[in-house]
mmCIF file of C-alpha atoms in Angstrom:
data_model
loop_
_atom_site.group_PDB
_atom_site.id
_atom_site.type_symbol
_atom_site.label_atom_id
_atom_site.label_comp_id
_atom_site.label_asym_id
_atom_site.label_seq_id
_atom_site.Cartn_x
_atom_site.Cartn_y
_atom_site.Cartn_z
ATOM 1 C CA MET D 3 -90.600 150.782 -313.458
ATOM 2 C CA SER D 4 -89.345 147.551 -311.933
ATOM 3 C CA THR D 5 -91.918 144.955 -311.104
ATOM 4 C CA THR D 6 -89.653 143.148 -308.608
ATOM 5 C CA PRO D 7 -91.601 142.494 -305.410
ATOM 6 C CA SER D 8 -90.512 144.423 -302.360
ATOM 7 C CA LEU D 9 -87.945 142.703 -300.188
ATOM 8 C CA THR D 10 -89.664 144.071 -297.105
ATOM 9 C CA ALA D 11 -92.938 142.317 -297.766
ATOM 10 C CA LYS D 12 -94.129 140.409 -294.710
ATOM 11 C CA ARG D 13 -94.218 136.657 -294.942
ATOM 12 C CA PRO D 14 -96.839 134.717 -293.014
ATOM 13 C CA SER D 15 -95.551 133.473 -289.643
ATOM 14 C CA THR D 16 -95.338 129.721 -289.241
ATOM 15 C CA LEU D 17 -95.346 129.993 -285.436
ATOM 16 C CA ARG D 18 -98.860 131.330 -285.147
ATOM 17 C CA GLY D 19 -101.762 128.996 -284.781
ATOM 18 C CA GLY D 20 -104.664 128.079 -282.595
ATOM 19 C CA HIS D 21 -104.342 128.181 -278.842
ATOM 20 C CA LEU D 22 -106.275 126.244 -276.216
ATOM 21 C CA PRO D 23 -108.061 128.342 -273.581
ATOM 22 C CA LYS D 24 -106.823 128.337 -269.986
ATOM 23 C CA TRP D 25 -109.720 126.157 -268.838
ATOM 24 C CA ALA D 26 -108.943 123.449 -271.401
ATOM 25 C CA PRO D 27 -106.743 121.283 -269.085
ATOM 26 C CA TRP D 28 -109.492 121.306 -266.451
ATOM 27 C CA ALA D 29 -112.102 120.341 -269.022
ATOM 28 C CA ILE D 30 -109.913 117.538 -270.359
ATOM 29 C CA ALA D 31 -109.314 116.310 -266.800
ATOM 30 C CA ALA D 32 -113.045 116.325 -266.014
ATOM 31 C CA GLY D 33 -113.817 114.462 -269.226
ATOM 32 C CA SER D 34 -111.071 111.926 -268.494
ATOM 33 C CA VAL D 35 -112.462 111.265 -265.016
ATOM 34 C CA ALA D 36 -115.954 110.798 -266.419
ATOM 35 C CA LEU D 37 -114.705 108.446 -269.141
ATOM 36 C CA GLY D 38 -112.604 106.562 -266.594
ATOM 37 C CA LEU D 39 -115.643 106.018 -264.393
ATOM 38 C CA GLY D 40 -117.662 104.910 -267.407
ATOM 39 C CA VAL D 41 -115.022 102.444 -268.571
ATOM 40 C CA SER D 42 -114.629 101.069 -265.047
ATOM 41 C CA ALA D 43 -118.387 100.621 -264.679
ATOM 42 C CA ALA D 44 -118.675 98.932 -268.063
ATOM 43 C CA ALA D 45 -115.763 96.593 -267.337
ATOM 44 C CA GLY D 46 -116.978 95.811 -263.813
ATOM 45 C CA LEU D 47 -113.931 97.306 -262.071
ATOM 46 C CA HIS D 48 -114.609 98.207 -258.446
ATOM 47 C CA SER D 49 -111.165 99.450 -257.401
ATOM 48 C CA SER D 50 -110.684 103.207 -257.223
ATOM 49 C CA VAL D 51 -107.023 102.727 -258.127
ATOM 50 C CA GLN D 52 -107.954 101.096 -261.432
ATOM 51 C CA TRP D 53 -110.328 103.819 -262.608
ATOM 52 C CA ALA D 54 -107.860 106.496 -261.470
ATOM 53 C CA LEU D 55 -105.124 104.960 -263.641
ATOM 54 C CA ILE D 56 -107.532 104.715 -266.583
ATOM 55 C CA ALA D 57 -108.498 108.374 -266.107
ATOM 56 C CA ALA D 58 -104.811 109.386 -265.956
ATOM 57 C CA ILE D 59 -104.039 107.569 -269.216
ATOM 58 C CA LEU D 60 -107.075 109.112 -270.906
ATOM 59 C CA TYR D 61 -106.039 112.559 -269.657
ATOM 60 C CA VAL D 62 -102.545 112.275 -271.163
ATOM 61 C CA LEU D 63 -103.826 110.890 -274.472
ATOM 62 C CA GLY D 64 -106.666 113.407 -274.671
ATOM 63 C CA THR D 65 -104.290 116.282 -273.988
ATOM 64 C CA TYR D 66 -102.002 115.239 -276.833
ATOM 65 C CA VAL D 67 -104.790 114.641 -279.376
ATOM 66 C CA ILE D 68 -106.650 117.893 -278.665
ATOM 67 C CA ALA D 69 -103.490 120.012 -278.485
ATOM 68 C CA ALA D 70 -102.151 118.499 -281.724
ATOM 69 C CA ARG D 71 -105.357 119.326 -283.602
ATOM 70 C CA VAL D 72 -105.898 122.822 -282.205
ATOM 71 C CA GLU D 73 -102.297 123.993 -281.803
ATOM 72 C CA ASN D 74 -99.400 121.941 -283.202
ATOM 73 C CA ARG D 75 -97.428 118.812 -282.376
ATOM 74 C CA ARG D 76 -94.646 120.705 -280.679
ATOM 75 C CA GLN D 77 -97.045 122.405 -278.303
ATOM 76 C CA ALA D 78 -98.872 119.101 -277.839
ATOM 77 C CA LYS D 79 -95.661 117.410 -276.672
ATOM 78 C CA ASP D 80 -95.080 120.244 -274.228
ATOM 79 C CA ARG D 81 -98.589 119.858 -272.825
ATOM 80 C CA VAL D 82 -98.154 116.069 -272.559
ATOM 81 C CA VAL D 83 -95.008 116.505 -270.470
ATOM 82 C CA THR D 84 -96.840 119.001 -268.243
ATOM 83 C CA SER D 85 -99.745 116.591 -267.833
ATOM 84 C CA LEU D 86 -97.347 113.776 -266.921
ATOM 85 C CA VAL D 87 -95.872 115.986 -264.212
ATOM 86 C CA TRP D 88 -99.355 116.655 -262.812
ATOM 87 C CA VAL D 89 -100.243 112.957 -262.914
ATOM 88 C CA ALA D 90 -97.023 112.061 -261.082
ATOM 89 C CA PHE D 91 -97.767 114.774 -258.508
ATOM 90 C CA LEU D 92 -101.249 113.383 -257.876
ATOM 91 C CA LEU D 93 -99.931 109.825 -257.648
ATOM 92 C CA ALA D 94 -97.579 111.003 -254.900
ATOM 93 C CA VAL D 95 -100.039 113.240 -253.039
ATOM 94 C CA VAL D 96 -103.183 111.079 -253.058
ATOM 95 C CA PRO D 97 -101.717 108.178 -251.007
ATOM 96 C CA LEU D 98 -100.181 110.658 -248.569
ATOM 97 C CA ALA D 99 -103.460 112.550 -248.177
ATOM 98 C CA SER D 100 -105.326 109.252 -247.761
ATOM 99 C CA LEU D 101 -102.873 108.156 -245.050
ATOM 100 C CA VAL D 102 -103.185 111.430 -243.150
ATOM 101 C CA TRP D 103 -106.985 111.411 -243.462
ATOM 102 C CA SER D 104 -107.276 107.815 -242.209
ATOM 103 C CA THR D 105 -104.959 108.541 -239.281
ATOM 104 C CA VAL D 106 -106.860 111.678 -238.278
ATOM 105 C CA GLN D 107 -110.250 110.003 -238.693
ATOM 106 C CA ARG D 108 -109.326 107.030 -236.507
ATOM 107 C CA GLY D 109 -106.958 108.801 -234.135
ATOM 108 C CA VAL D 110 -109.305 111.484 -232.834
ATOM 109 C CA LYS D 111 -111.543 108.878 -231.194
ATOM 110 C CA VAL D 112 -109.469 108.687 -228.006
ATOM 111 C CA LEU D 113 -107.014 111.566 -228.453
ATOM 112 C CA ASP D 114 -107.631 114.029 -225.637
ATOM 113 C CA VAL D 115 -105.842 115.617 -222.687
ATOM 114 C CA TYR D 116 -106.305 112.493 -220.552
ATOM 115 C CA PHE D 117 -104.743 110.331 -223.245
ATOM 116 C CA LEU D 118 -101.693 112.623 -223.479
ATOM 117 C CA THR D 119 -101.138 112.945 -219.713
ATOM 118 C CA HIS D 120 -101.583 109.346 -218.476
ATOM 119 C CA SER D 121 -99.713 106.094 -218.955
ATOM 120 C CA MET D 122 -101.031 102.577 -219.444
ATOM 121 C CA GLY D 123 -100.085 101.588 -215.892
ATOM 122 C CA VAL D 124 -102.051 98.521 -214.854
ATOM 123 C CA ILE D 125 -104.603 98.875 -217.667
ATOM 124 C CA ALA D 126 -104.835 95.817 -219.896
ATOM 125 C CA ASP D 127 -104.846 96.125 -223.673
ATOM 126 C CA SER D 128 -108.472 94.980 -223.814
ATOM 127 C CA GLU D 129 -109.639 97.702 -221.390
ATOM 128 C CA THR D 130 -110.529 101.291 -222.213
ATOM 129 C CA GLY D 131 -108.544 104.213 -220.877
ATOM 130 C CA GLY D 132 -104.827 104.608 -220.563
ATOM 131 C CA GLY D 133 -102.589 107.007 -222.426
ATOM 132 C CA ILE D 134 -99.215 107.663 -223.994
ATOM 133 C CA TYR D 135 -97.497 109.985 -221.533
ATOM 134 C CA HIS D 136 -94.846 107.367 -220.748
ATOM 135 C CA ALA D 137 -94.255 106.793 -224.489
ATOM 136 C CA ILE D 138 -93.952 110.525 -225.233
ATOM 137 C CA LEU D 139 -91.492 110.936 -222.381
ATOM 138 C CA GLY D 140 -89.419 107.990 -223.592
ATOM 139 C CA THR D 141 -89.362 109.237 -227.186
ATOM 140 C CA LEU D 142 -88.303 112.752 -226.171
ATOM 141 C CA GLU D 143 -85.495 111.445 -223.959
ATOM 142 C CA GLN D 144 -84.208 108.843 -226.413
ATOM 143 C CA VAL D 145 -84.324 111.147 -229.435
ATOM 144 C CA GLY D 146 -82.872 114.028 -227.414
ATOM 145 C CA LEU D 147 -79.897 111.968 -226.223
ATOM 146 C CA ALA D 148 -79.344 110.645 -229.746
ATOM 147 C CA THR D 149 -79.307 114.231 -231.052
ATOM 148 C CA LEU D 150 -76.795 115.313 -228.395
ATOM 149 C CA ILE D 151 -74.496 112.514 -229.576
ATOM 150 C CA ALA D 152 -75.009 112.587 -233.333
ATOM 151 C CA ALA D 153 -75.356 116.316 -234.075
ATOM 152 C CA PRO D 154 -71.914 117.475 -232.814
ATOM 153 C CA VAL D 155 -70.127 114.439 -234.261
ATOM 154 C CA GLY D 156 -71.904 114.822 -237.602
ATOM 155 C CA VAL D 157 -71.248 118.569 -237.877
ATOM 156 C CA LEU D 158 -67.574 118.227 -236.937
ATOM 157 C CA THR D 159 -67.140 115.369 -239.418
ATOM 158 C CA ALA D 160 -68.675 117.484 -242.167
ATOM 159 C CA ILE D 161 -66.381 120.403 -241.286
ATOM 160 C CA TYR D 162 -63.374 118.086 -241.553
ATOM 161 C CA LEU D 163 -64.477 116.735 -244.944
ATOM 162 C CA VAL D 164 -65.141 120.181 -246.426
ATOM 163 C CA GLU D 165 -62.458 122.336 -244.835
ATOM 164 C CA TYR D 166 -59.587 119.961 -244.051
ATOM 165 C CA GLY D 167 -60.276 116.586 -245.692
ATOM 166 C CA ARG D 168 -57.605 115.540 -248.146
ATOM 167 C CA GLY D 169 -56.079 112.200 -249.046
ATOM 168 C CA ASN D 170 -56.939 108.631 -248.104
ATOM 169 C CA LEU D 171 -58.453 109.404 -244.693
ATOM 170 C CA ALA D 172 -61.040 111.789 -246.151
ATOM 171 C CA ARG D 173 -61.945 109.293 -248.871
ATOM 172 C CA ALA D 174 -62.314 106.538 -246.269
ATOM 173 C CA VAL D 175 -64.563 108.707 -244.087
ATOM 174 C CA THR D 176 -66.704 109.635 -247.102
ATOM 175 C CA PHE D 177 -67.014 105.980 -248.076
ATOM 176 C CA PHE D 178 -68.125 104.856 -244.618
ATOM 177 C CA VAL D 179 -70.596 107.743 -244.346
ATOM 178 C CA ASP D 180 -72.151 106.626 -247.634
ATOM 179 C CA VAL D 181 -72.335 103.052 -246.341
ATOM 180 C CA MET D 182 -73.906 104.125 -243.036
ATOM 181 C CA THR D 183 -76.519 106.199 -244.869
ATOM 182 C CA GLY D 184 -78.122 103.028 -246.232
ATOM 183 C CA ILE D 185 -77.650 100.818 -243.183
ATOM 184 C CA PRO D 186 -80.891 99.144 -241.997
ATOM 185 C CA SER D 187 -82.077 100.246 -238.575
ATOM 186 C CA ILE D 188 -82.160 96.659 -237.314
ATOM 187 C CA VAL D 189 -78.402 96.361 -237.953
ATOM 188 C CA ALA D 190 -77.699 99.365 -235.723
ATOM 189 C CA GLY D 191 -79.894 97.803 -233.045
ATOM 190 C CA LEU D 192 -78.114 94.453 -233.303
ATOM 191 C CA PHE D 193 -74.724 96.169 -232.974
ATOM 192 C CA ILE D 194 -75.695 97.874 -229.712
ATOM 193 C CA LEU D 195 -77.409 94.671 -228.543
ATOM 194 C CA SER D 196 -74.180 92.712 -229.032
ATOM 195 C CA LEU D 197 -72.365 95.223 -226.819
ATOM 196 C CA MET D 198 -75.088 94.906 -224.174
ATOM 197 C CA LEU D 199 -74.766 91.127 -224.198
ATOM 198 C CA MET D 200 -70.990 91.359 -223.862
ATOM 199 C CA PHE D 201 -71.315 93.476 -220.710
ATOM 200 C CA ASP D 202 -74.419 91.628 -219.435
ATOM 201 C CA MET D 203 -76.632 94.740 -219.459
ATOM 202 C CA GLU D 204 -80.417 94.937 -219.180
ATOM 203 C CA PRO D 205 -82.604 96.921 -221.646
ATOM 204 C CA PHE D 206 -82.605 100.667 -220.993
ATOM 205 C CA GLY D 207 -83.471 103.826 -222.875
ATOM 206 C CA PHE D 208 -79.949 105.086 -223.535
ATOM 207 C CA ALA D 209 -79.166 101.933 -225.512
ATOM 208 C CA GLY D 210 -81.909 102.913 -227.951
ATOM 209 C CA SER D 211 -80.408 106.410 -228.124
ATOM 210 C CA LEU D 212 -77.052 104.942 -229.178
ATOM 211 C CA ALA D 213 -78.665 102.990 -232.016
ATOM 212 C CA LEU D 214 -80.657 106.046 -233.116
ATOM 213 C CA ALA D 215 -77.477 108.145 -233.042
ATOM 214 C CA ILE D 216 -75.820 105.680 -235.436
ATOM 215 C CA LEU D 217 -78.738 106.129 -237.844
ATOM 216 C CA MET D 218 -78.785 109.898 -237.426
ATOM 217 C CA MET D 219 -75.070 110.605 -237.841
ATOM 218 C CA PRO D 220 -74.670 110.030 -241.611
ATOM 219 C CA VAL D 221 -77.754 112.130 -242.361
ATOM 220 C CA VAL D 222 -76.299 115.029 -240.357
ATOM 221 C CA VAL D 223 -72.910 114.630 -242.047
ATOM 222 C CA ARG D 224 -74.371 114.644 -245.550
ATOM 223 C CA SER D 225 -76.745 117.583 -245.007
ATOM 224 C CA THR D 226 -74.105 119.673 -243.204
ATOM 225 C CA GLU D 227 -71.499 118.896 -245.852
ATOM 226 C CA GLU D 228 -73.772 120.154 -248.622
ATOM 227 C CA MET D 229 -74.587 123.329 -246.686
ATOM 228 C CA LEU D 230 -70.906 124.079 -246.057
ATOM 229 C CA LYS D 231 -70.125 123.611 -249.754
ATOM 230 C CA LEU D 232 -72.683 126.316 -250.592
ATOM 231 C CA VAL D 233 -70.736 128.952 -248.644
ATOM 232 C CA PRO D 234 -68.841 131.074 -251.228
ATOM 233 C CA ASN D 235 -65.066 130.665 -251.124
ATOM 234 C CA GLU D 236 -64.758 134.446 -251.402
ATOM 235 C CA LEU D 237 -65.969 134.748 -247.799
ATOM 236 C CA ARG D 238 -63.288 132.352 -246.600
ATOM 237 C CA GLU D 239 -60.594 134.098 -248.654
ATOM 238 C CA ALA D 240 -61.620 137.536 -247.389
ATOM 239 C CA SER D 241 -61.393 136.387 -243.791
ATOM 240 C CA LEU D 242 -58.053 134.663 -244.305
ATOM 241 C CA ALA D 243 -56.695 137.736 -246.114
ATOM 242 C CA LEU D 244 -57.346 139.782 -242.990
ATOM 243 C CA GLY D 245 -55.110 137.423 -241.021
ATOM 244 C CA VAL D 246 -57.909 135.531 -239.270
ATOM 245 C CA PRO D 247 -56.911 131.927 -238.436
ATOM 246 C CA LYS D 248 -58.691 129.183 -240.329
ATOM 247 C CA TRP D 249 -60.435 127.755 -237.248
ATOM 248 C CA ARG D 250 -61.803 131.195 -236.412
ATOM 249 C CA THR D 251 -62.903 131.709 -240.025
ATOM 250 C CA ILE D 252 -64.882 128.481 -239.824
ATOM 251 C CA LEU D 253 -66.368 129.433 -236.469
ATOM 252 C CA LYS D 254 -67.225 133.052 -237.230
ATOM 253 C CA VAL D 255 -67.850 133.081 -240.999
ATOM 254 C CA VAL D 256 -68.593 129.646 -242.446
ATOM 255 C CA LEU D 257 -70.842 128.211 -239.730
ATOM 256 C CA PRO D 258 -73.014 131.343 -239.225
ATOM 257 C CA THR D 259 -73.540 131.601 -242.993
ATOM 258 C CA SER D 260 -74.751 127.988 -243.262
ATOM 259 C CA LEU D 261 -76.417 127.757 -239.845
ATOM 260 C CA GLY D 262 -79.963 127.730 -241.250
ATOM 261 C CA GLY D 263 -79.289 124.805 -243.569
ATOM 262 C CA ILE D 264 -77.373 122.877 -240.903
ATOM 263 C CA THR D 265 -80.208 123.292 -238.412
ATOM 264 C CA THR D 266 -82.733 122.186 -241.016
ATOM 265 C CA GLY D 267 -80.708 119.045 -241.727
ATOM 266 C CA ILE D 268 -80.493 118.213 -238.024
ATOM 267 C CA MET D 269 -84.242 118.694 -237.590
ATOM 268 C CA LEU D 270 -85.014 116.461 -240.566
ATOM 269 C CA SER D 271 -82.674 113.778 -239.235
ATOM 270 C CA ILE D 272 -84.493 113.940 -235.890
ATOM 271 C CA ALA D 273 -87.780 113.436 -237.714
ATOM 272 C CA ARG D 274 -86.220 110.468 -239.515
ATOM 273 C CA ILE D 275 -85.231 108.611 -236.316
ATOM 274 C CA ALA D 276 -88.336 109.537 -234.319
ATOM 275 C CA GLY D 277 -90.366 106.784 -236.007
ATOM 276 C CA GLU D 278 -87.816 103.958 -235.778
ATOM 277 C CA THR D 279 -89.208 100.844 -234.114
ATOM 278 C CA ALA D 280 -86.739 97.980 -234.668
ATOM 279 C CA PRO D 281 -83.796 99.239 -232.557
ATOM 280 C CA VAL D 282 -86.131 100.399 -229.790
ATOM 281 C CA LEU D 283 -87.836 97.000 -229.731
ATOM 282 C CA LEU D 284 -84.491 95.247 -229.309
ATOM 283 C CA LEU D 285 -82.827 97.590 -226.839
ATOM 284 C CA VAL D 286 -85.484 99.473 -224.844
ATOM 285 C CA PHE D 287 -88.000 96.633 -224.571
ATOM 286 C CA GLY D 288 -90.987 98.833 -223.679
ATOM 287 C CA SER D 289 -92.855 99.449 -220.453
ATOM 288 C CA LYS D 290 -96.403 100.371 -219.450
ATOM 289 C CA PHE D 291 -95.179 102.476 -216.563
ATOM 290 C CA ILE D 292 -93.522 105.886 -216.473
ATOM 291 C CA ASN D 293 -89.734 105.660 -216.430
ATOM 292 C CA ALA D 294 -88.061 109.062 -216.551
ATOM 293 C CA ASN D 295 -84.554 107.607 -216.208
ATOM 294 C CA PRO D 296 -83.209 106.565 -219.624
ATOM 295 C CA PHE D 297 -80.099 105.022 -218.044
ATOM 296 C CA GLU D 298 -81.888 102.379 -216.024
ATOM 297 C CA GLY D 299 -84.744 99.981 -216.748
ATOM 298 C CA ALA D 300 -87.026 99.378 -219.709
ATOM 299 C CA GLN D 301 -88.637 102.448 -221.256
ATOM 300 C CA ALA D 302 -91.463 103.080 -223.690
ATOM 301 C CA SER D 303 -91.476 105.085 -226.931
ATOM 302 C CA LEU D 304 -94.175 106.128 -229.369
ATOM 303 C CA PRO D 305 -93.206 103.802 -232.265
ATOM 304 C CA LEU D 306 -92.890 100.839 -229.904
ATOM 305 C CA TYR D 307 -96.185 101.724 -228.211
ATOM 306 C CA ILE D 308 -97.954 101.776 -231.588
ATOM 307 C CA TYR D 309 -96.434 98.411 -232.534
ATOM 308 C CA GLN D 310 -97.394 96.751 -229.250
ATOM 309 C CA GLN D 311 -100.926 98.159 -229.159
ATOM 310 C CA TYR D 312 -101.704 97.204 -232.743
ATOM 311 C CA GLY D 313 -100.193 93.770 -232.239
ATOM 312 C CA SER D 314 -102.452 92.994 -229.283
ATOM 313 C CA GLY D 315 -105.477 92.537 -231.568
ATOM 314 C CA GLU D 316 -107.947 94.337 -229.271
ATOM 315 C CA VAL D 317 -110.361 96.964 -230.584
ATOM 316 C CA THR D 318 -109.561 99.421 -227.791
ATOM 317 C CA ALA D 319 -105.854 98.917 -228.422
ATOM 318 C CA TYR D 320 -106.387 99.710 -232.119
ATOM 319 C CA ASP D 321 -107.908 103.067 -231.158
ATOM 320 C CA ARG D 322 -104.940 103.863 -228.913
ATOM 321 C CA ALA D 323 -102.514 102.853 -231.666
ATOM 322 C CA TRP D 324 -104.169 105.209 -234.176
ATOM 323 C CA ALA D 325 -104.192 108.056 -231.636
ATOM 324 C CA ALA D 326 -100.497 107.495 -230.914
ATOM 325 C CA SER D 327 -99.807 107.450 -234.669
ATOM 326 C CA LEU D 328 -101.554 110.800 -235.024
ATOM 327 C CA THR D 329 -99.445 112.176 -232.173
ATOM 328 C CA LEU D 330 -96.244 110.945 -233.830
ATOM 329 C CA ILE D 331 -97.250 112.501 -237.170
ATOM 330 C CA ALA D 332 -97.961 115.788 -235.392
ATOM 331 C CA PHE D 333 -94.541 115.594 -233.710
ATOM 332 C CA VAL D 334 -92.769 115.083 -237.043
ATOM 333 C CA MET D 335 -94.840 117.843 -238.667
ATOM 334 C CA ILE D 336 -93.907 120.283 -235.895
ATOM 335 C CA LEU D 337 -90.219 119.441 -236.362
ATOM 336 C CA ASN D 338 -90.481 120.120 -240.093
ATOM 337 C CA LEU D 339 -92.250 123.444 -239.488
ATOM 338 C CA VAL D 340 -89.579 124.432 -236.954
ATOM 339 C CA ALA D 341 -86.866 123.503 -239.451
ATOM 340 C CA ARG D 342 -88.489 125.645 -242.149
ATOM 341 C CA GLY D 343 -88.850 128.549 -239.738
ATOM 342 C CA ILE D 344 -85.220 128.373 -238.637
ATOM 343 C CA ALA D 345 -84.038 128.065 -242.233
ATOM 344 C CA ARG D 346 -86.004 131.172 -243.206
ATOM 345 C CA TRP D 347 -84.892 133.075 -240.082
ATOM 346 C CA LYS D 348 -81.210 132.255 -240.539
ATOM 347 C CA ALA D 349 -81.159 132.564 -244.317
ATOM 348 C CA PRO D 350 -78.605 135.114 -245.600
ATOM 349 C CA LYS D 351 -80.210 138.530 -246.037
ATOM 350 C CA THR D 352 -80.325 139.761 -249.619
ATOM 351 C CA GLY D 353 -80.819 143.306 -250.736
ATOM 352 C CA ARG D 354 -80.145 145.736 -253.522
#
């Protein structure tokens, strides 16, 4: 009989090894926080940022050392990358959560129905009372007029770039859109201000809307352009094959398919311009009284109201500034929620 070993004999797997339990990352994180606090106390560090960074470094190093000993180096590298992602996530979320918490904590002191339905009127910055009704009205009118100007122009420009744009003109439009995307808000305000000085015009709300529209337009163009590019060419070709004109294909096929994304981009651009202060400060000038006519006279807005109240240096004005900031954050949050809802509602239906 042959004594040759069987070729089917199983060889030990080199991929098997120890495995950390699911609670191991949490335990390592807790130990890192405790060590970070201990090191900070021993070194006399009183800043929470310092001990948080020390804890993050200890967490990454501890993850690699423990995973390398229990599992293997390859798995340890994978866990280190995962831990770095979590650390980066916390570094981004913690300041945001701290900002929101501070705004809510300080803003609820005077935020009530009276504050939302009254203006400052003849109330001095050092006195209690007053509200932001005039600022809310000004913000809604200025942002609304800017949207009426920028949204159609931006969408039509994006349609031209995607559906018709060829040659030097399309490249020039793309270049200037890219340039306008990074333009500082103060530059847009100075441009409209120069026109006002040429025609000897006084500050009024619509001037702020023009500056905000300049800032909003490139954002709408870029977001709409990306949404239109996501529409499959097969849909366009099928419509054109049936003899439908190109303009009708765009109107009836392309735009409805990408409507959710386009609306989301417009909503996000509105949220972007809602907090602009520099152009409003130059062009609208601010007012303590209610002015419902954006085409005549100075007008208030929420960002400008916050800037003026905080700049007064009075304790009561600080409370009003924080309450107005909370209102502005709530306004932006509502816009984002509406954008998400519209995007989900208008998203193409998928099925089997």
